[in-house]
mmCIF file of C-alpha atoms in Angstrom:
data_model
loop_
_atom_site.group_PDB
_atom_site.id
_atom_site.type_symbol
_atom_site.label_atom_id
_atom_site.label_comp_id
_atom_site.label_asym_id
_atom_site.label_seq_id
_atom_site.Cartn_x
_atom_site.Cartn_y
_atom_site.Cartn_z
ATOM 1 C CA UNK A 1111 86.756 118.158 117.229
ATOM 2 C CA UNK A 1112 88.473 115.354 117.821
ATOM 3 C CA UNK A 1113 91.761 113.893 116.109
ATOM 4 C CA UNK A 1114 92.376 110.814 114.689
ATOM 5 C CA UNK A 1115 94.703 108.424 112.686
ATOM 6 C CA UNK A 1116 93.068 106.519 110.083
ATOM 7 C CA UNK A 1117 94.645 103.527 108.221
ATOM 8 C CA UNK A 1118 92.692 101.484 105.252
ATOM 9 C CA UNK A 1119 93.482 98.268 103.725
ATOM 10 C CA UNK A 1120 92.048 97.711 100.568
ATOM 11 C CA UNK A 1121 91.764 94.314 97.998
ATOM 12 C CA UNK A 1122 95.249 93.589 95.756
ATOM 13 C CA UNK A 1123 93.018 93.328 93.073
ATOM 14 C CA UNK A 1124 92.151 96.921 92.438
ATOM 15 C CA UNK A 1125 94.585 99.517 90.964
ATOM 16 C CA UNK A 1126 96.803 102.268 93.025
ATOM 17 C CA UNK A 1127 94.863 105.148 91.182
ATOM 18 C CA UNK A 1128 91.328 103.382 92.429
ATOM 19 C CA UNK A 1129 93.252 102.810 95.821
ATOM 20 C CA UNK A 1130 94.187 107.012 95.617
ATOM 21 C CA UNK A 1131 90.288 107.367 94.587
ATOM 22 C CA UNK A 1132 89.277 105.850 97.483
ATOM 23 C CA UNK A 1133 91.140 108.044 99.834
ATOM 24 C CA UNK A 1134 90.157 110.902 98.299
ATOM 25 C CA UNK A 1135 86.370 109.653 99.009
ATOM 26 C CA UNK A 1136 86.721 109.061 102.677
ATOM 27 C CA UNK A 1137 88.126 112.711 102.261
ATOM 28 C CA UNK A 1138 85.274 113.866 100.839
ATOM 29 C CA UNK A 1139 82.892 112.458 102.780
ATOM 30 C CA UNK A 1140 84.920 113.966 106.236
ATOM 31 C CA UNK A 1141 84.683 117.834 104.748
ATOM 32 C CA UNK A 1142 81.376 117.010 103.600
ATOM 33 C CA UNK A 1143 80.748 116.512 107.781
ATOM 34 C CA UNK A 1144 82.793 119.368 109.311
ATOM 35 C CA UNK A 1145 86.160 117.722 109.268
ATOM 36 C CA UNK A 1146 89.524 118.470 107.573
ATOM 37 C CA UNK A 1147 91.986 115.800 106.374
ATOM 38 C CA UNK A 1148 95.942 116.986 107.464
ATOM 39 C CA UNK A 1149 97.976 114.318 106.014
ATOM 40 C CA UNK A 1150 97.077 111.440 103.255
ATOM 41 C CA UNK A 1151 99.903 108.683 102.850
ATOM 42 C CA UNK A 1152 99.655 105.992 100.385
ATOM 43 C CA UNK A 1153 102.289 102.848 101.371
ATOM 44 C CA UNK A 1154 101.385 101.133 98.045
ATOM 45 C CA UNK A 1155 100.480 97.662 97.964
ATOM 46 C CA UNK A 1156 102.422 95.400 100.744
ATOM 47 C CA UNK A 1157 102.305 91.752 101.265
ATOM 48 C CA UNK A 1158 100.656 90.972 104.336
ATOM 49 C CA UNK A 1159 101.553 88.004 107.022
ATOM 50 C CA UNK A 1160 98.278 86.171 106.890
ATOM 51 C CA UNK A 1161 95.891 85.906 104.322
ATOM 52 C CA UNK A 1162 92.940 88.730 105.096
ATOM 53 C CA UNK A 1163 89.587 87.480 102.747
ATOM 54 C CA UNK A 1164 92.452 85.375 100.469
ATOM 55 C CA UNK A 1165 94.195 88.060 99.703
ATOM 56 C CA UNK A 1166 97.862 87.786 100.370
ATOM 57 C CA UNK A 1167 98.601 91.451 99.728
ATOM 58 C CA UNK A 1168 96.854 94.843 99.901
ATOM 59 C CA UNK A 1169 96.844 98.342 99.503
ATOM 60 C CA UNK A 1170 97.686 100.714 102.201
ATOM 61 C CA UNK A 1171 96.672 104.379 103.478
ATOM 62 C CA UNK A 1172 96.989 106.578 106.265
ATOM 63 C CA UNK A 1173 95.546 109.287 107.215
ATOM 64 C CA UNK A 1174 95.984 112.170 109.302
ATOM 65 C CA UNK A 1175 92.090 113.406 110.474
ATOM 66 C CA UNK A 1176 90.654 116.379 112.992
ATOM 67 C CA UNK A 1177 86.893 116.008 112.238
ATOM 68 C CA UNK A 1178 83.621 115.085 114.926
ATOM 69 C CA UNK A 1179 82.916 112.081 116.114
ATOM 70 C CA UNK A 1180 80.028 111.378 113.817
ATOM 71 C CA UNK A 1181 81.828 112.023 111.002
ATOM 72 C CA UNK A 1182 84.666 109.034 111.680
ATOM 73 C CA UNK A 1183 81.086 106.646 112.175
ATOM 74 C CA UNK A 1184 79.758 107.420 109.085
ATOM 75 C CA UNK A 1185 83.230 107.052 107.292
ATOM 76 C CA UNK A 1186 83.558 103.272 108.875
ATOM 77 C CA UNK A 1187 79.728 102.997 108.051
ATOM 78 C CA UNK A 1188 80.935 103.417 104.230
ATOM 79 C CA UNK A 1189 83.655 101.512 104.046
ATOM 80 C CA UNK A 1190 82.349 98.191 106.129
ATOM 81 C CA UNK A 1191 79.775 98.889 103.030
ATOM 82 C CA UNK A 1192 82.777 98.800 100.047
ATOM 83 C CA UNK A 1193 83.903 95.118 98.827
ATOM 84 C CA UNK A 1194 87.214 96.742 98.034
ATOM 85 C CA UNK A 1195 88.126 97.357 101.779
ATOM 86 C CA UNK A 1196 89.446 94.543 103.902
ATOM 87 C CA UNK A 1197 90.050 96.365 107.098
ATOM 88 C CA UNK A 1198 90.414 99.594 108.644
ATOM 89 C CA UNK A 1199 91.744 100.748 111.957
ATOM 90 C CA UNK A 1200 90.590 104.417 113.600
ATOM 91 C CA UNK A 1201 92.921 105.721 116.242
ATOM 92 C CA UNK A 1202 91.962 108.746 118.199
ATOM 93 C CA UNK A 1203 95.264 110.222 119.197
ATOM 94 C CA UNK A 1204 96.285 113.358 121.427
ATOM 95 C CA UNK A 1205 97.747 115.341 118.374
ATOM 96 C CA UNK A 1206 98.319 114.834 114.809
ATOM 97 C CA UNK A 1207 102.000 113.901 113.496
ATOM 98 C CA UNK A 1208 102.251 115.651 110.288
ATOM 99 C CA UNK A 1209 105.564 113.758 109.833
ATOM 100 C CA UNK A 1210 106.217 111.423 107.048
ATOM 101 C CA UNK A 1211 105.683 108.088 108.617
ATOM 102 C CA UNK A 1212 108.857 105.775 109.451
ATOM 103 C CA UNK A 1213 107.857 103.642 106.390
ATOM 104 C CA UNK A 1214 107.881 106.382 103.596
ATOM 105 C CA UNK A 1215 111.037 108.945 105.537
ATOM 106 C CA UNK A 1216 112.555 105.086 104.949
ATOM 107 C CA UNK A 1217 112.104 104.798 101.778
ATOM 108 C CA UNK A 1218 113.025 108.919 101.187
ATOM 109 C CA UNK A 1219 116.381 108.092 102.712
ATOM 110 C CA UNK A 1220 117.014 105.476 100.483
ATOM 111 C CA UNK A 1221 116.212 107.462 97.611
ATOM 112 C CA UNK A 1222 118.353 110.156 98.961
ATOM 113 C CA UNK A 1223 121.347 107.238 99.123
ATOM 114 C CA UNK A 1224 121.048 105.702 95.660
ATOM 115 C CA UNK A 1225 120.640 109.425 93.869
ATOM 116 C CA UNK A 1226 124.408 110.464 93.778
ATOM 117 C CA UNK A 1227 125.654 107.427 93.124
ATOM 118 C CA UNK A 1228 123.236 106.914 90.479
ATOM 119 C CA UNK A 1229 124.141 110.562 89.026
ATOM 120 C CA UNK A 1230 128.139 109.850 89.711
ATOM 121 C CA UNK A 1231 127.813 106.766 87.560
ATOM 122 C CA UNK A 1232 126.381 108.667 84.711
ATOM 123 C CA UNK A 1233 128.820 111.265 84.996
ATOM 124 C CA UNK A 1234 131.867 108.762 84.720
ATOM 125 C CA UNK A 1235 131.069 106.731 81.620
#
């Protein structure tokens, strides 16, 4: 089977949980072909540099995918089908990172910052 990295963009218009339903389709439909999904991220919704089909912002997923290569067609078959989806991008890649991506070990380091102090501050007052 082959390996791949998968990244949707979907409208600004729809909510994170239909966003999170999505993924969880396209995740569906790969086990449903003979594929396994490794790693979902969801980025959340991010502003984007040019407009994509007037939308100035959209939703963001990646994902981490071992399945055939028939299965990866008839996932971009479905979603050049859904109005919610602006674009997509399928890389087939050596081996899968199972790593968070820079984006959300970012964010987990900043959350890891701003904790103690946060907790600190609570404990002096």
């Amino acid at each position: 089977m082959a390996l791949y990295e998968h990244t949707v963009m979907t409208r600004q218009d729809i909510s994170a949980q239909q966003a999170e339903a999505l993924n969880d389709t396209i995740k569906a439909l790969i086990e449903e072909n003979g594929g396994s999904v490794a790693k979902i991220e969801y980025w959340g919704l991010r502003n984007l540099t040019y407009r994509v089909k007037k939308n100035r912002k959209a939703h963001y997923s990646l994902m981490a995918v071992d399945c055939p290569p028939a299965a990866m067609a008839e996932v971009e078959r479905q979603l050049s089908i859904n109005e919610d989806v602006l674009r997509w991008l399928t890389i087939r890649v050596e081996e899968l990172d199972l790593e968070l991506s820079p984006l959300l070990a970012r964010r987990e380091r900043e959350r890891d910052r701003s904790g103690p102090r946060g907790d600190d501050a609570a404990a002096s007052e």
